[in-house]
Amino acid sequence: MKLKSIFCYLLIFALVLTGCSGGGNNTSNTELKEETGNNEVQSDPVKDSVVFSINAEPSTLDPQKGNDLLTFMVHCQIFDTLIRESSDGTLVPGIAEEWKFSDDGKEIVFKLRNDVKFHNGDQMTADDVVFSFNRAINSTFTKRITGSMDRMEKVDDSNVKLILKYSYGPVLDCIATSNLGIVSQKAVEADEEGFARNPVGTGAFKFVEWSNGEKIVFESFDDYYRGEANIKNLTFKIISDKTSAAVALENGEVDVLLSPAEADRNNLIDNENIKYYETESNSFYFISFNNEEGLFSNKLLREAISYAIDRESLIIGALEGNGAALESAIPTNCFGAPQNFKGNQYDVEKAKALLAEAGYPNGLTVKLPTLYLDPTEVLQDQLRQIGITAEIEQMERGAWLQDVYTDNKYEITVGSYSALVPDADQITYNRYHGDFVGGGNNMVRCNIPELNEALDLARTSQDPEVRKAEYTKVSEIIRDESVLIPLYSSINGIAANKDLKGVQAHPVQRAYVYDYSWQ
Amino acid sequence: MLKFIFKRLMMIIPVILGISFIIFSIMALTPGDPARLMLGENATQEDVEKLREEMGLNDNFVVRYFNYMKDVIRGDFGISYRNRIPVFDEVFARFPNTLVLAFWGISLSVMIGVPIGIISAVKQYSIIDTVSLGVALILTSIPAFWLGLMLILLFSLKLDLLPSTGVETWKHFILPSVTLAAGTMATLIRMTRSTMLEVIRQDYIRTARAKGATENRIIFKHALRNALLPVITIIGINFGFQLGGAMVIETVFAMPGLGTLMITSVRLKDTPMVMASVLFVAIAVSLVNLLVDLLYSYIDPRIKSQYAKS
Amino acid sequence: MGEDMVKQDVVIKKKYKKRSQIKSIMFRYKKNKLAMVGFVMFIIMIIIAISADLIVDYEIDAVTQNMKERLQTPNSEHVFGTDEYGRDIFARIIFGARISLFVGLITISLSLTGGAIIGATAGYYGGRIDNVLMRIMDIFLAIPSILLAISIVAALGTGIFNLLLAMSISQVPRFARIVRSSILTVKGQDFIEAAKACGTKDSRIIIKHIIPNAIGPIIVQATLTMASTILTISSLSFVGLGIQSPTPEWGSMLSDGKKQMRYYPHLVIIPGIAIMLAVMSLNLIGDGLRDALDPRLKN
C-alpha cells in the first residue's frame, strides 16, 4: 500500500542518516575502545592509546590566542617552550639549552637547540622563535604572560635575545607557559586564521583532526627532540556532563578524566581500577567589592562582611569539602604566599556590630552578580545571618566579563582568579595596583599608595627574600582594608585508569601526556 | 501541481525573514560585547574598539540586519564571535545530529503511537485502551528533560546498559530519541484513537460491515486512511516542536548538536551562530510542512485536486 | 411595540438557553470521572499553595542552609529528605507549588489580554488587518517556544518579570486564534444581523454573544497554558535561565539535584513527580472541559 511504502522509505532514510552522522565517527573510536576498554577482563597487547576526557572544547589551537586553563592544557601537548616545566614543577631547559641574564635583569639571551623539528618536517630556526615571541607580545590575549616583555630579537642562528620593559621576578615561569609556545612562522603566515584549527608546532603530539563538539585527535610526533612519546594515539573526548564522564571512566571508555565533579570524588577514589590524584590549585575564589563607588566604598561595611564568612561551610557547599580555606589573597602554591597567614576570623556578633557602626543596624539589601552559583548560594545564607539580603544574579560569562569585570558596574560579586604562573605577581599586581583601576584589571578599584609601593618593589626586586616580605605586606594591607575577601582554593583533581603511569594533578590543570605510559 | 509547490516555496521566504528579524532584534538587545569576548579579558579598550569598528558593531541596528541578510543570500553566514571559525561549517557539522535525533523522535512516536492508538480505538474500553490512555496522560504531564534524567538514571547509571552522552554509535541515540518521542507519542495515541473512533462510527463503515468485509479489511483499507489525515497534520506541526524539544534533550544528554550549539551561542552572545542555527531550523521546519502537505495530497485525492487547481 | 416584544422574546430565550447550557456542561463534566480526579487534584494543590505557611516555615525549612543535615534520604524528620544545602525538600516542594501557580496565573492573564486584543482586532476588522496580524502570529508560532523564551531571558536578564514576559509572548498567538475564531463564528450568523438591525449596540453583542461563545475554548486553553507554563518554567530553570535561587522552584530543584543524581536519586525523582502531578491535574481538567463542551458527545 502506498502508505506502507512511504513509511519504509522514511525508515530507510532515517537509518542511513544515523549511519552517516553517528557511524562516521565510529571507526576510530571502536579501534580505541578495543584497545583500552574492559581492563578487568582481557590483557591487551602493547597499549599505546589514551582517551582523555575534558568537559569543554578548547577555544582555539593557536597558542598565542589561548585564554583559559583547559585550552592551555591542550596546547601543552602540541607546542614547546624555550624553558620547560618538569614533572616536579622545576624549570629546566626546553628548546633553549641555556640562558643568561643581563646585570639589570632586563635582557635575557637564550641559546637554542639545533635539533628541533616542526610537525610538518621543517627545521625550527631562530626566526621562528623570534616570530612566535613577538606574535605573543602583540597578541591581546597574552598580556598576563607577556606584559613585562618588550620584544625578542635575533642575535644569530642559534641565539635570541629577549628584551624586557622592567626586571620581572617570574619571567622564566612565564616563558614556560604555552602562550609562548613556538609556532611555525611559515604555517602561520600561510593561513593566520586557519592555524587555530590546524596547528603546526614542535611538541610531542601532532594534530590529526577536530570533530566539533566531540573530540580532538592527535598522534605522536616521531621526530620529537626528546624522543617519541610512549603514547602513540591521543584523543581528547569532550564530555560536558561530569557525571557521565565519571561513568565513562569507570567503564573504560576513557582513560583519564580531568577535573572530575566533586560529587563523584569519593566514588572514584573507592574504585579499585581507578587512581585519583589531586593538588591544591593556583586558583582561588573571593568576594570582590567595588571599593570606589557605591555601598562598599564604606570600609566598615566591607569589614563587617569579612567577619561574617564561614569558610568551612562555603567549602562544603561549593566543593563537597574538597577545597582549602584561603585567608591571604595569594594561593599557597605561589611564590610569595605568606606562611600561616590569618585573615579576619568568623565572628557573627562582630560582623553585626560593624554593620551597625557602618550605618546599617537593620541590615540592607544588595545585588550579588556571580558566575559561580554554588559558593554564592552558601554566601547568601551567611549574609542573611547578619541581616544582609543578597539577591543573586547568576550571569553568563560574557555578561559578567563586560558588566562586572570590565566596566565594574557592581558593588559586590563572587569571582575567581588563577595564577597562570606560580608567582604572586601574577595574581596581585594588575589586580590591586592603583595604575590599573578598571578595564578588566583592578576590579576592586582600589588605589592605596602603600599597596602600590609594595607591589612595585615585589615585582622588580631581584632578591627573593625582599619579594617575599613585600608580598606578606601586600596580604596584610588587603586584609586590613578588606579590599577583597579571599575564600578558598579549589583542589585540582585528575582521575585515571590505574595502569596508566605518569599521571599527575597540577596546580594550573596542566597535564603532560608525554610522561604517560601504560604498564 | 508544480505551481502549487513553487508557490509554497516562495511563501517560506517571508516567514524566514520574520523569524530572522525577531531573533536578530532579541540578540541585539542582549548585554555583553562580542568584541571583548573575542579578544579576551586582558585586551585594552582600544583593541576592543578597533575590533568593533572592523566587525561593524557600531552601525545602527537596521543597517546591521540588512548587511547580515545580504551576506546570507550569498551563502556567507559570517564568522563565529566565539572562536572565529566560519559559522556555516560548525552548524552544518552539527545539524545532522539534531536532524537524526528529531527524525528518530518522530519515527518512534509514529511507529509506537499510531498502532497503539488504533488498537485502543478498536478495542475501546478494554484494558489495553485504559493502559494506553494512562500512559499517554503521564507522558504529556512530565517535562521531557525529567524523563531523560530518569532514563539516564535507570539505564545508564544503575543498569549500565546504554550510554548517556555523545553521538558515536547508534546506541547513543536510543535514550535521547525515546525521550524526545515520548511527548509526541502521547499526543499521537490520543489523536489517532479519537479520529479512529469518529471514523468507525461513520455510515460507510457500517455499510462495509453489512456487506460482509472482514474486520481487518475494514480497519486497514477504509478506516485507517481517513483517520490518518489529521494525524499527519499533527506530525507535521509537531516537527517544529521536535526540533525545539531536541534542543533541551541535547542538553540533558550532552550531545553535540544544533540545540546545544544554540543554547551556548545565545549565552555567549554569538549572534552569527544563533542566527544561522535559527535559519537552518526555520527552513527545515518549513520544508517539512511542505512535505506533509504533499503527503496529504497523495492520501486524499480531493485535496490533490484542490492544490492542482490553485 | 412590536419591536419591544421581539427584543423581550430574544432576551428571554437567551437567558434560558444560557443557564441550561452552563448546567449541562457542568453535568457532563461531573460525569467524567477522570476529569473530576483532575479537578480534585488541582483543588488540593491550590489549598496546599495557599496554606503553605501554616504547614512549614519558609525561612527555617525551605531556605536556610544547614550543612550538617545535607543530603539525607527521606526519613522521619524530613519526609522527603534534604538537598545538598541541607534544606528540607518537603518544605521546598510545598512552596514550589505556590510559585508554579503564581507564574501560571500571571502568564494566563498576560497572554489572554494580549491575545484577546489581537484576536479581537483581527476578527472584527477582518481583511488586511486580519491577514497581517495572523501572519505575525504564525511566525511566532513557528519559533520553538523554548528558543523564544531562552532568547528573551538571555537578552533581558533573569528577573521574574522578564520570565513572565517570555512565557506570555509564546502563548499569545494561541489565545489570539481562539478569540478571533469566536468572533468570526458569531459574526457570520444571522441573528447577529438581526440584532444589529434592531439597533443593538456593539458592546452588547460582544458581551451577550461573543464572550459566551469564546469562554469555553478560552478556559480550556487557559488550563493548557498553565500546564505548559509549568513545564516551560521548569525547563528554563533547569537550564539556569528561570527562577533563581534560593527560591524553591521545582525545575531549579531538579537542576541542583542533577549533580548528585547518581548517589541521591530522590533529589531528582521527587520534584519531577510534583511537576507531573500538577501538570496532570491541569491536563485532566482541560480534557474534561473540552469533552464537556463538545456537543457531538452528547449522547
PDB file of N, CA and C in Angstrom, chain A residues 241 250 263-264 267 317 320 374 377-378 380-381 384 394, chain C residues 59 64-65 67 70 85 244-246 258-260 262-263:
ATOM      1  N   ASP A 241      29.098  16.582  30.497  1.00  0.00           N
ATOM      2  CA  ASP A 241      28.451  16.265  31.757  1.00  0.00           C
ATOM      3  C   ASP A 241      29.413  15.460  32.618  1.00  0.00           C
ATOM      4  N   GLU A 250      34.794   4.818  34.520  1.00  0.00           N
ATOM      5  CA  GLU A 250      34.600   3.532  35.182  1.00  0.00           C
ATOM      6  C   GLU A 250      34.408   2.412  34.192  1.00  0.00           C
ATOM      7  N   ALA A 263      31.142  15.698  43.388  1.00  0.00           N
ATOM      8  CA  ALA A 263      30.203  14.674  43.848  1.00  0.00           C
ATOM      9  C   ALA A 263      30.707  13.262  43.582  1.00  0.00           C
ATOM     10  N   ASP A 264      31.543  13.117  42.545  1.00  0.00           N
ATOM     11  CA  ASP A 264      31.994  11.777  42.176  1.00  0.00           C
ATOM     12  C   ASP A 264      33.309  11.402  42.838  1.00  0.00           C
ATOM     13  N   ASN A 267      33.492   8.270  45.105  1.00  0.00           N
ATOM     14  CA  ASN A 267      33.225   7.067  44.341  1.00  0.00           C
ATOM     15  C   ASN A 267      34.429   6.647  43.522  1.00  0.00           C
ATOM     16  N   GLY A 317      29.695  23.462  50.859  1.00  0.00           N
ATOM     17  CA  GLY A 317      28.601  23.723  49.929  1.00  0.00           C
ATOM     18  C   GLY A 317      29.062  23.800  48.490  1.00  0.00           C
ATOM     19  N   GLU A 320      31.915  20.203  48.122  1.00  0.00           N
ATOM     20  CA  GLU A 320      31.790  18.964  48.881  1.00  0.00           C
ATOM     21  C   GLU A 320      32.943  18.805  49.863  1.00  0.00           C
ATOM     22  N   ASP A 374      27.245  27.951  43.253  1.00  0.00           N
ATOM     23  CA  ASP A 374      27.328  27.162  44.486  1.00  0.00           C
ATOM     24  C   ASP A 374      27.877  27.940  45.670  1.00  0.00           C
ATOM     25  N   GLU A 377      25.438  30.744  46.739  1.00  0.00           N
ATOM     26  CA  GLU A 377      24.243  30.394  47.489  1.00  0.00           C
ATOM     27  C   GLU A 377      24.550  30.253  48.964  1.00  0.00           C
ATOM     28  N   VAL A 378      25.687  29.633  49.252  1.00  0.00           N
ATOM     29  CA  VAL A 378      26.060  29.483  50.661  1.00  0.00           C
ATOM     30  C   VAL A 378      26.346  30.860  51.253  1.00  0.00           C
ATOM     31  N   GLN A 380      25.138  33.666  50.370  1.00  0.00           N
ATOM     32  CA  GLN A 380      23.881  34.389  50.544  1.00  0.00           C
ATOM     33  C   GLN A 380      23.282  34.088  51.901  1.00  0.00           C
ATOM     34  N   ASP A 381      23.356  32.808  52.272  1.00  0.00           N
ATOM     35  CA  ASP A 381      22.797  32.423  53.553  1.00  0.00           C
ATOM     36  C   ASP A 381      23.611  33.025  54.694  1.00  0.00           C
ATOM     37  N   ARG A 384      22.703  36.485  55.174  1.00  0.00           N
ATOM     38  CA  ARG A 384      21.396  36.601  55.805  1.00  0.00           C
ATOM     39  C   ARG A 384      21.519  36.562  57.315  1.00  0.00           C
ATOM     40  N   GLN A 394      22.691  35.217  38.675  1.00  0.00           N
ATOM     41  CA  GLN A 394      23.673  34.366  38.013  1.00  0.00           C
ATOM     42  C   GLN A 394      23.838  34.842  36.573  1.00  0.00           C
TER      43      GLN A 394
ATOM     44  N   GLU C  59      11.273  30.418  56.030  1.00  0.00           N
ATOM     45  CA  GLU C  59      12.647  30.737  56.367  1.00  0.00           C
ATOM     46  C   GLU C  59      13.410  29.531  56.844  1.00  0.00           C
ATOM     47  N   THR C  64      16.859  28.293  54.576  1.00  0.00           N
ATOM     48  CA  THR C  64      18.110  28.320  55.337  1.00  0.00           C
ATOM     49  C   THR C  64      18.936  27.071  55.087  1.00  0.00           C
ATOM     50  N   GLN C  65      20.220  27.291  54.921  1.00  0.00           N
ATOM     51  CA  GLN C  65      21.081  26.146  54.654  1.00  0.00           C
ATOM     52  C   GLN C  65      21.584  25.562  55.960  1.00  0.00           C
ATOM     53  N   MET C  67      24.372  22.797  56.635  1.00  0.00           N
ATOM     54  CA  MET C  67      25.308  21.845  56.053  1.00  0.00           C
ATOM     55  C   MET C  67      25.362  20.518  56.781  1.00  0.00           C
ATOM     56  N   ARG C  70      22.804  17.889  55.343  1.00  0.00           N
ATOM     57  CA  ARG C  70      22.607  17.786  53.914  1.00  0.00           C
ATOM     58  C   ARG C  70      22.477  16.362  53.410  1.00  0.00           C
ATOM     59  N   TYR C  85      22.129  21.456  50.259  1.00  0.00           N
ATOM     60  CA  TYR C  85      22.422  22.551  51.186  1.00  0.00           C
ATOM     61  C   TYR C  85      21.738  22.336  52.529  1.00  0.00           C
ATOM     62  N   GLN C 244      15.503  32.097  40.063  1.00  0.00           N
ATOM     63  CA  GLN C 244      16.816  31.976  40.689  1.00  0.00           C
ATOM     64  C   GLN C 244      16.719  31.499  42.126  1.00  0.00           C
ATOM     65  N   SER C 245      17.851  31.016  42.595  1.00  0.00           N
ATOM     66  CA  SER C 245      17.939  30.581  43.994  1.00  0.00           C
ATOM     67  C   SER C 245      17.750  31.758  44.921  1.00  0.00           C
ATOM     68  N   PRO C 246      17.471  31.544  46.208  1.00  0.00           N
ATOM     69  CA  PRO C 246      17.136  30.244  46.769  1.00  0.00           C
ATOM     70  C   PRO C 246      15.670  29.903  46.640  1.00  0.00           C
ATOM     71  N   LYS C 258      20.798  17.418  39.962  1.00  0.00           N
ATOM     72  CA  LYS C 258      21.362  16.588  38.891  1.00  0.00           C
ATOM     73  C   LYS C 258      22.777  16.123  39.212  1.00  0.00           C
ATOM     74  N   LYS C 259      23.558  16.994  39.872  1.00  0.00           N
ATOM     75  CA  LYS C 259      24.941  16.619  40.151  1.00  0.00           C
ATOM     76  C   LYS C 259      25.034  15.392  41.039  1.00  0.00           C
ATOM     77  N   GLN C 260      24.084  15.312  41.982  1.00  0.00           N
ATOM     78  CA  GLN C 260      24.151  14.219  42.937  1.00  0.00           C
ATOM     79  C   GLN C 260      23.247  13.069  42.548  1.00  0.00           C
ATOM     80  N   ARG C 262      23.252  10.501  40.814  1.00  0.00           N
ATOM     81  CA  ARG C 262      23.680   9.108  40.815  1.00  0.00           C
ATOM     82  C   ARG C 262      23.648   8.520  42.202  1.00  0.00           C
ATOM     83  N   TYR C 263      23.938   9.369  43.209  1.00  0.00           N
ATOM     84  CA  TYR C 263      24.067   8.831  44.563  1.00  0.00           C
ATOM     85  C   TYR C 263      22.830   9.100  45.401  1.00  0.00           C
TER      86      TYR C 263
END
